[in-house]
Every structure is written in structure tokens, then in C-alpha cells.
Protein backbone atom coordinates (compact mmCIF):
# COMPACT_ATOMS: atom_id res chain seq x y z
CA MET A 1 0.00 0.00 0.00
CA ILE A 2 1.31 3.47 -0.88
CA PRO A 3 1.04 5.65 2.22
CA ILE A 4 -1.04 8.81 1.97
CA LYS A 5 0.88 11.72 3.46
CA LEU A 6 -1.02 14.53 5.07
CA ARG A 7 -0.25 18.22 5.13
CA ILE A 8 -1.89 19.75 8.19
CA VAL A 9 -2.78 23.40 7.71
CA GLY A 10 -4.67 25.69 10.03
CA GLY A 11 -5.40 24.61 13.56
CA GLY A 12 -7.86 24.08 16.34
CA GLU A 13 -9.96 20.96 16.57
CA ASP A 14 -11.73 22.16 19.71
CA LEU A 15 -14.87 24.10 18.81
CA LEU A 16 -14.81 25.86 22.18
CA GLY A 17 -11.57 27.56 21.23
CA ASP A 18 -12.62 28.50 17.73
CA MET A 19 -13.70 32.10 18.27
CA ASN A 20 -10.16 33.44 18.67
CA ARG A 21 -9.02 31.39 15.69
CA LYS A 22 -11.83 32.78 13.53
CA SER A 23 -10.64 36.33 13.84
CA ALA A 24 -7.13 35.24 12.86
CA ASN A 25 -8.32 33.25 9.84
CA MET A 26 -10.55 35.80 8.12
CA ASP A 27 -7.99 36.03 5.30
CA SER A 28 -8.85 32.37 4.56
CA LEU A 29 -12.62 32.83 4.61
CA VAL A 30 -14.80 30.39 2.65
CA VAL A 31 -18.21 31.90 1.85
CA CYS A 32 -20.93 29.43 0.81
CA PHE A 33 -24.01 30.58 -1.10
CA GLY A 34 -27.28 28.72 -1.63
CA GLU A 35 -30.01 26.67 -0.05
CA PHE A 36 -30.49 25.71 3.59
CA LEU A 37 -33.47 23.56 4.42
CA ILE A 38 -34.98 20.91 6.65
CA ASP A 39 -34.60 17.27 5.63
CA PHE A 40 -37.14 14.80 6.96
CA VAL A 41 -35.57 11.35 7.12
CA PRO A 42 -37.46 8.11 7.94
CA THR A 43 -36.80 6.60 11.33
CA VAL A 44 -36.20 3.25 9.61
CA GLY A 45 -34.11 2.49 6.54
CA GLY A 46 -34.84 0.64 3.33
CA VAL A 47 -38.40 1.90 2.86
CA SER A 48 -40.07 4.28 0.46
CA LEU A 49 -41.38 7.62 1.66
CA ALA A 50 -44.92 6.27 1.60
CA GLU A 51 -43.93 3.26 3.71
CA ALA A 52 -42.01 5.23 6.36
CA PRO A 53 -43.69 5.00 9.77
CA ALA A 54 -42.23 8.31 11.00
CA PHE A 55 -39.67 10.98 10.12
CA LYS A 56 -36.88 12.76 11.96
CA LYS A 57 -35.93 16.33 11.04
CA ALA A 58 -32.35 17.27 10.17
CA PRO A 59 -30.67 20.36 8.71
CA GLY A 60 -29.90 20.00 4.99
CA GLY A 61 -28.60 21.89 2.01
CA ALA A 62 -25.21 21.32 0.37
CA PRO A 63 -23.77 24.86 0.68
CA ALA A 64 -24.59 25.03 4.38
CA ASN A 65 -23.10 21.57 4.95
CA VAL A 66 -19.87 22.72 3.30
CA ALA A 67 -19.74 25.84 5.48
CA VAL A 68 -20.13 23.80 8.67
CA CYS A 69 -17.54 21.28 7.48
CA VAL A 70 -14.93 23.99 6.86
CA SER A 71 -15.54 25.42 10.33
CA ARG A 72 -15.41 22.05 12.06
CA LEU A 73 -12.07 21.34 10.39
CA GLY A 74 -10.63 24.51 11.91
CA GLY A 75 -11.27 26.92 9.05
CA SER A 76 -13.25 30.13 8.75
CA SER A 77 -16.56 30.06 6.90
CA ALA A 78 -19.76 32.00 6.28
CA PHE A 79 -23.13 31.24 4.72
CA ILE A 80 -25.31 33.42 2.50
CA GLY A 81 -28.89 32.38 1.80
CA LYS A 82 -32.52 32.87 2.76
CA VAL A 83 -34.84 30.94 5.03
CA GLY A 84 -38.36 31.53 6.28
CA ASP A 85 -39.02 33.79 9.24
CA ASP A 86 -40.32 30.71 11.01
CA GLU A 87 -39.16 28.28 13.68
CA PHE A 88 -37.32 26.09 11.19
CA GLY A 89 -35.51 29.07 9.66
CA HIS A 90 -34.33 30.37 13.03
CA MET A 91 -33.34 26.85 14.04
CA LEU A 92 -31.10 26.64 10.97
CA ALA A 93 -29.53 30.03 11.70
CA ASN A 94 -28.76 28.86 15.24
CA ILE A 95 -27.18 25.64 13.96
CA LEU A 96 -24.71 27.72 11.95
CA LYS A 97 -23.99 29.92 14.96
CA GLU A 98 -23.43 26.87 17.18
CA ASN A 99 -20.90 25.60 14.63
CA TYR A 100 -19.07 28.95 14.43
CA VAL A 101 -20.21 29.70 10.88
CA ASP A 102 -20.78 33.41 10.20
CA ASN A 103 -24.53 33.64 9.55
CA THR A 104 -24.77 37.42 9.13
CA GLY A 105 -25.43 36.89 5.41
CA MET A 106 -28.66 34.99 6.13
CA ARG A 107 -31.99 36.65 5.39
CA PHE A 108 -35.47 35.78 6.70
CA ASP A 109 -38.57 35.87 4.49
CA GLN A 110 -41.85 36.72 6.20
CA SER A 111 -44.09 35.47 3.40
CA ALA A 112 -42.37 32.21 2.32
CA ARG A 113 -41.51 29.22 4.45
CA THR A 114 -38.21 27.45 4.97
CA ALA A 115 -37.80 24.71 2.35
CA LEU A 116 -38.59 21.12 3.34
CA ALA A 117 -37.36 17.90 1.74
CA PHE A 118 -38.39 14.33 2.51
CA VAL A 119 -35.52 12.02 1.62
CA THR A 120 -34.99 8.30 2.06
CA LEU A 121 -32.72 5.52 0.91
CA ARG A 122 -34.82 2.77 -0.61
CA ALA A 123 -34.01 -0.92 -0.31
CA ASP A 124 -32.50 -0.85 -3.81
CA GLY A 125 -30.02 1.81 -2.72
CA GLU A 126 -31.58 4.68 -4.63
CA ARG A 127 -32.39 7.96 -2.89
CA GLU A 128 -35.93 9.23 -3.15
CA PHE A 129 -36.78 12.92 -2.77
CA LEU A 130 -39.97 14.87 -2.24
CA PHE A 131 -39.45 18.65 -2.08
CA PHE A 132 -41.75 21.34 -0.71
CA ARG A 133 -40.67 24.57 -2.41
CA HIS A 134 -43.73 26.32 -3.86
CA PRO A 135 -41.97 28.70 -3.49
CA SER A 136 -39.71 28.41 -0.46
CA ALA A 137 -37.75 31.24 1.12
CA ASP A 138 -34.40 30.24 -0.40
CA MET A 139 -35.81 30.87 -3.88
CA ARG A 140 -36.77 34.43 -2.94
CA LEU A 141 -33.35 35.88 -2.14
CA HIS A 142 -32.95 39.18 -4.00
CA GLU A 143 -29.75 40.76 -5.24
CA SER A 144 -30.48 43.76 -3.01
CA GLU A 145 -30.30 41.49 0.05
CA LEU A 146 -26.75 40.30 -0.59
CA ASP A 147 -24.12 41.03 2.05
CA ILE A 148 -21.58 42.57 -0.31
CA ASN A 149 -18.98 43.21 2.39
CA LEU A 150 -19.06 39.55 3.37
CA ILE A 151 -18.69 38.41 -0.24
CA ASN A 152 -15.74 40.76 -0.71
CA LYS A 153 -13.94 39.07 2.19
CA ALA A 154 -14.15 35.60 0.62
CA LYS A 155 -10.93 33.90 -0.35
CA ILE A 156 -13.14 31.14 -1.81
CA PHE A 157 -16.76 31.68 -2.88
CA HIS A 158 -18.60 28.35 -3.12
CA PHE A 159 -21.99 27.69 -4.72
CA GLY A 160 -24.19 25.09 -6.38
CA SER A 161 -26.81 25.06 -9.12
CA ILE A 162 -30.10 24.81 -7.22
CA SER A 163 -30.24 28.59 -6.74
CA LEU A 164 -30.16 28.97 -10.53
CA ILE A 165 -33.57 27.33 -11.02
CA GLU A 166 -35.84 30.28 -10.21
CA GLU A 167 -35.79 34.05 -10.07
CA PRO A 168 -35.03 36.18 -8.11
CA CYS A 169 -32.45 33.84 -6.56
CA ARG A 170 -30.80 33.15 -9.90
CA SER A 171 -29.99 36.82 -10.41
CA ALA A 172 -28.80 37.07 -6.80
CA GLN A 173 -26.37 34.19 -7.32
CA LEU A 174 -25.05 35.59 -10.59
CA ALA A 175 -24.52 38.98 -8.95
CA ALA A 176 -22.76 37.40 -5.96
CA MET A 177 -20.46 35.47 -8.28
CA THR A 178 -19.57 38.67 -10.15
CA ILE A 179 -18.82 40.51 -6.89
CA ALA A 180 -16.67 37.63 -5.63
CA LYS A 181 -14.75 37.38 -8.89
CA LYS A 182 -14.02 41.11 -8.97
CA SER A 183 -12.73 40.97 -5.39
CA GLY A 184 -10.27 38.21 -6.34
CA SER A 185 -12.07 35.22 -4.84
CA ILE A 186 -11.66 31.69 -6.15
CA LEU A 187 -15.06 30.51 -7.47
CA SER A 188 -15.88 26.94 -6.40
CA TYR A 189 -18.79 25.08 -8.02
CA ASP A 190 -20.50 21.83 -7.04
CA PRO A 191 -23.52 21.40 -9.37
CA ASN A 192 -25.21 19.01 -6.92
CA LEU A 193 -27.75 17.79 -9.48
CA ARG A 194 -31.30 17.44 -8.14
CA LEU A 195 -33.40 16.68 -11.21
CA PRO A 196 -36.82 16.76 -9.44
CA LEU A 197 -36.32 20.47 -8.74
CA TRP A 198 -35.80 21.44 -12.39
CA PRO A 199 -38.62 21.86 -14.96
CA SER A 200 -36.93 19.29 -17.21
CA ALA A 201 -33.68 17.41 -17.74
CA GLU A 202 -32.77 19.77 -20.56
CA ALA A 203 -33.41 22.81 -18.34
CA ALA A 204 -31.17 21.28 -15.67
CA ARG A 205 -28.36 20.60 -18.13
CA GLU A 206 -28.59 24.07 -19.63
CA GLY A 207 -28.84 25.78 -16.25
CA ILE A 208 -25.91 23.91 -14.72
CA MET A 209 -23.69 24.56 -17.74
CA SER A 210 -24.68 28.25 -17.98
CA ILE A 211 -22.12 29.24 -15.33
CA TRP A 212 -19.62 26.43 -15.97
CA GLU A 213 -16.91 28.59 -17.51
CA GLN A 214 -16.99 31.12 -14.68
CA ALA A 215 -15.78 28.62 -12.07
CA ASP A 216 -12.13 28.19 -11.07
CA LEU A 217 -12.80 24.89 -9.29
CA ILE A 218 -15.49 22.35 -10.17
CA LYS A 219 -16.40 19.12 -8.40
CA VAL A 220 -18.65 16.62 -10.18
CA SER A 221 -19.74 13.04 -9.57
CA GLU A 222 -19.66 10.21 -12.10
CA ASP A 223 -23.44 10.35 -12.53
CA GLU A 224 -23.30 14.08 -13.16
CA ILE A 225 -20.70 13.61 -15.88
CA THR A 226 -22.94 11.11 -17.67
CA PHE A 227 -25.89 13.50 -17.36
CA LEU A 228 -24.06 16.67 -18.41
CA THR A 229 -22.33 15.03 -21.39
CA GLU A 230 -25.56 13.26 -22.43
CA GLY A 231 -24.30 9.72 -21.98
CA GLY A 232 -20.54 10.22 -21.95
CA ASP A 233 -18.34 7.68 -20.16
CA PRO A 234 -17.37 9.24 -16.80
CA TYR A 235 -14.21 7.11 -16.69
CA ASP A 236 -12.95 8.36 -20.06
CA ASP A 237 -10.39 11.14 -19.58
CA ASN A 238 -11.10 12.40 -23.09
CA VAL A 239 -14.78 12.89 -22.25
CA VAL A 240 -13.88 14.76 -19.08
CA MET A 241 -11.22 16.98 -20.66
CA ASN A 242 -12.95 17.67 -23.98
CA LYS A 243 -16.46 18.27 -22.69
CA LEU A 244 -16.05 19.56 -19.14
CA PHE A 245 -12.62 21.14 -18.75
CA HIS A 246 -12.52 24.79 -19.81
CA PRO A 247 -9.54 27.14 -20.39
CA ASN A 248 -9.95 29.16 -17.19
CA LEU A 249 -10.40 26.14 -14.92
CA LYS A 250 -7.74 25.63 -12.25
CA LEU A 251 -9.00 22.25 -11.02
CA LEU A 252 -11.67 19.73 -11.99
CA ILE A 253 -12.47 16.99 -9.47
CA VAL A 254 -14.44 13.81 -10.23
CA THR A 255 -15.63 12.03 -7.11
CA GLU A 256 -15.99 8.24 -7.20
CA GLY A 257 -17.66 7.60 -3.85
CA SER A 258 -15.76 5.15 -1.66
CA ALA A 259 -13.24 4.55 -4.46
CA GLY A 260 -11.79 8.06 -4.07
CA CYS A 261 -11.47 10.79 -6.66
CA ARG A 262 -9.74 11.91 -9.87
CA TYR A 263 -8.22 15.32 -10.46
CA TYR A 264 -7.50 17.30 -13.62
CA THR A 265 -5.53 20.51 -14.15
CA LYS A 266 -3.86 21.98 -17.23
CA ALA A 267 -0.52 20.59 -16.04
CA PHE A 268 -1.32 17.22 -14.45
CA LYS A 269 -3.99 14.67 -13.66
CA GLY A 270 -4.30 11.60 -11.47
CA ARG A 271 -6.32 9.64 -8.96
CA VAL A 272 -6.32 9.46 -5.16
CA PRO A 273 -7.83 6.32 -3.55
CA GLY A 274 -10.49 6.55 -0.88
CA ILE A 275 -10.64 5.05 2.59
CA LYS A 276 -12.88 2.02 3.02
CA VAL A 277 -15.42 2.33 5.83
CA LYS A 278 -18.75 0.80 6.77
CA ALA A 279 -21.35 3.24 5.48
CA VAL A 280 -24.36 4.03 7.65
CA ASP A 281 -25.72 7.09 5.82
CA THR A 282 -24.21 8.59 2.66
CA THR A 283 -25.99 11.93 3.10
CA GLY A 284 -23.48 14.78 3.07
CA ALA A 285 -20.46 12.73 1.99
CA GLY A 286 -19.87 14.87 -1.10
CA ASP A 287 -20.30 18.06 0.91
CA ALA A 288 -17.76 16.82 3.47
CA PHE A 289 -15.35 16.10 0.62
CA VAL A 290 -15.79 19.62 -0.72
CA GLY A 291 -15.44 21.14 2.74
CA GLY A 292 -12.24 19.19 3.33
CA LEU A 293 -10.76 20.29 0.02
CA LEU A 294 -11.76 23.95 0.41
CA SER A 295 -10.35 24.10 3.95
CA SER A 296 -6.96 23.07 2.54
CA LEU A 297 -7.13 25.38 -0.48
CA ALA A 298 -8.18 28.38 1.63
CA SER A 299 -4.95 27.98 3.58
CA ASP A 300 -2.76 27.42 0.51
CA LEU A 301 -3.88 28.35 -3.01
CA ASN A 302 -0.52 27.11 -4.32
CA LEU A 303 -2.03 23.62 -4.17
CA PHE A 304 -3.46 24.29 -7.64
CA GLN A 305 0.11 24.11 -9.00
CA ASP A 306 1.59 21.65 -6.49
CA GLU A 307 0.56 18.10 -7.42
CA LYS A 308 2.12 16.51 -4.34
CA GLY A 309 0.37 18.97 -2.04
CA LEU A 310 -2.88 18.63 -3.96
CA ARG A 311 -2.82 14.84 -3.59
CA GLU A 312 -2.38 15.26 0.18
CA ALA A 313 -5.33 17.67 0.26
CA LEU A 314 -7.46 15.24 -1.75
CA ALA A 315 -6.54 12.35 0.57
CA PHE A 316 -7.69 14.58 3.43
CA ALA A 317 -10.94 15.38 1.56
CA ASN A 318 -11.55 11.68 0.83
CA ALA A 319 -11.18 10.92 4.54
CA CYS A 320 -13.66 13.70 5.40
CA GLY A 321 -16.23 12.10 3.12
CA ALA A 322 -15.52 8.60 4.43
CA LEU A 323 -15.91 9.56 8.07
CA THR A 324 -19.17 11.38 7.38
CA VAL A 325 -20.89 8.25 6.05
CA THR A 326 -20.14 6.39 9.30
CA GLY A 327 -22.70 8.52 11.16
CA ARG A 328 -26.30 9.57 10.57
CA GLY A 329 -27.18 12.98 9.19
CA ALA A 330 -24.86 15.31 7.34
CA ILE A 331 -24.01 18.06 9.84
CA PRO A 332 -23.91 15.84 12.97
CA ALA A 333 -21.55 13.39 11.21
CA LEU A 334 -19.08 15.96 9.82
CA PRO A 335 -15.62 15.24 11.28
CA THR A 336 -13.11 17.35 13.18
CA LYS A 337 -9.60 17.75 11.81
CA GLN A 338 -8.17 15.47 14.49
CA ALA A 339 -10.61 12.71 13.54
CA VAL A 340 -9.47 12.97 9.91
CA VAL A 341 -5.79 12.95 10.88
CA ASP A 342 -6.36 9.87 13.06
CA ALA A 343 -8.21 8.08 10.25
CA LEU A 344 -5.42 8.75 7.75
CA THR A 345 -2.78 7.68 10.24
CA LYS A 346 -4.65 4.42 10.81
CA TYR A 347 -5.09 3.92 7.05
CA ASN A 348 -1.38 4.46 6.37
CA ALA A 349 -0.43 2.02 9.12
CA SER A 350 -2.68 -0.75 7.78
């Protein structure tokens, strides 16, 4: 086995000591933009939504998960998005605060509710979603409500594609991306395909690709490659480079679940194996991977040109994703930096 070396950047695994660290790490701020909602998950596994006897609520939303992950790993993060001026919305804001994520960019809508999603893992392994967004507060974020000062502080500005589905949130995201780019931020994009939310598959493909060439860093899954390239082989480097890599891209990541990930830059490409664990709940694994990678990049942007350092950062990100699937729920299962270091040390010793 080839050992995976780890570069440890930043500090502080103890959340109680994070406040002092936050003020010192503002020059490495990761700002995440997008949806924050309540997931309702069945109390038993392997059943359809209709068969579930009861549901348990949990915070959800990929951008918010990434923000919490960065903070829990010892980094500095903030979240920008909109929730309802209701008990669920204020609960979500408090969850960010409890995890030392700057929530001053959150807005509360008095006429639309916080988004809800019922999600379950069926016996055949497929996830099943039922969304309540007709419309929900996250879709109603206006450009005028953006915290421009917070965006300007971002070393990395991270976003997905769900906010592109409806106005006015689409215009708000595009404006936020423009502000971040002008301020010198790295733009990080995880499409996080959720087909049921789009009017059609074609609308999803067109919407996701509409901002593709603005991103400096893109993370996609194998399934997303097949979808975006209309049937292309996700394991074919030519498909990835010819159809998804663009001239301004610094890094393209393809995640392969428990198998690890592949990376592509203009100068080099390769693969970093994952860590095998017993999965309990795969929710949030991709967000933990992104959070792990962004926490490393925020501390050292030279990783884009340093293949050895990048491989270490990707091994760290793989471990973040692996540890997250060993617990239930995305945010509760996100690991600390020490837990990741211990897991990699154990993996290298095996």
C-alpha cells in the first residue's frame, strides 16, 4: 500500500476555542451561497417515503453543509442564503452559529416558508426525494439582500446550481459570483444535481452549464458527468477533458464515492484512492469532501500548481467524506480535523 501523506494546515480541533481562531483566519474565509433547508428522514431504513412510519428532522442543504464542514475542520466560513421567518428558519440560523459559521449573510422571508425535503434511501439503494418549495424562502433571495462586504472578504466563494432554477435567486447568485470574482475570490462550483427540482432534464443541463466557464474549481460526480455530457463515459479522460474542462479552470475533481477521486488541471492529472469504511448514511459525503478540500485550499492556493500537495489535500478530503458516512445525518456526522488525521494515520499504518 502506498502511504497517503497529510499536510496539516490551520489549527484548532476544539470548537470551544474557535472564536479566537476565527478572527485570525478571516484572510482564509470560505463563503458558501445557496439553499439551507430541513430534511425529513425516515426513522427506519430501506423503505419508500410512503412506507415510512415516521420521520426525523435534520438540517440539509449542500452549501450550508460545506460551510459547517470547513468550520469544524478549523477553518473560517460563512453562509449566504434565505430561510423563512419561522421556527425552522431560526433553528437553521442557530445551527450555523453553534458551529461557528458566520450567519450574518442569512436573510429571513416573512411570506415564504423554509424549504422542506423528505428524503430516504430505498431498499435498492436509490435515494428518493420529495421537495416542498412552492416557493420556499431560499428561492426568494434578492440581489439587493446580498451582504456585499461579506462576499468581498471571501478567499473562496462556493456555490451550487439549485439557486439557478428560479428568479429572483438566480440573479442574486449571478450577482454574488460577479462581486466575488471582482474581489479576487476563487469561485468553487459543485452542481449538486437534483433533477426533481428542475422543470426538465434539458433545463437542468442548460442551467448547470450556464455558469460552468466562470468557475475556477469544479467538483462533479460520475453520474453528473454522464448527465451533463448526455451519456458520456465518466471514466474516459477524453470525455472529461474535452467536454467539461474549460480554459480558465484551475482544477476539476471527479468524485468516485468510496473509491476516491480523480483530479485534472492543465498541467497534471491523477487519482487518489479513498478510505474504506462501513457506510451508515451517505448523506453529506460529497459536501464533506468539498469542505475538506476547500479548507486546505483556503490555507494554501498554491495547491493548484503543487501536485504533491494537492494529492495530500485530496486524501484529506476523501477521509472527510468517508468519516461522514459512518454517522447519521450530514451536519452531525461531519468530522473534526483530528478525527481525519487519526483516520489517515490508521489507514497508512494498515
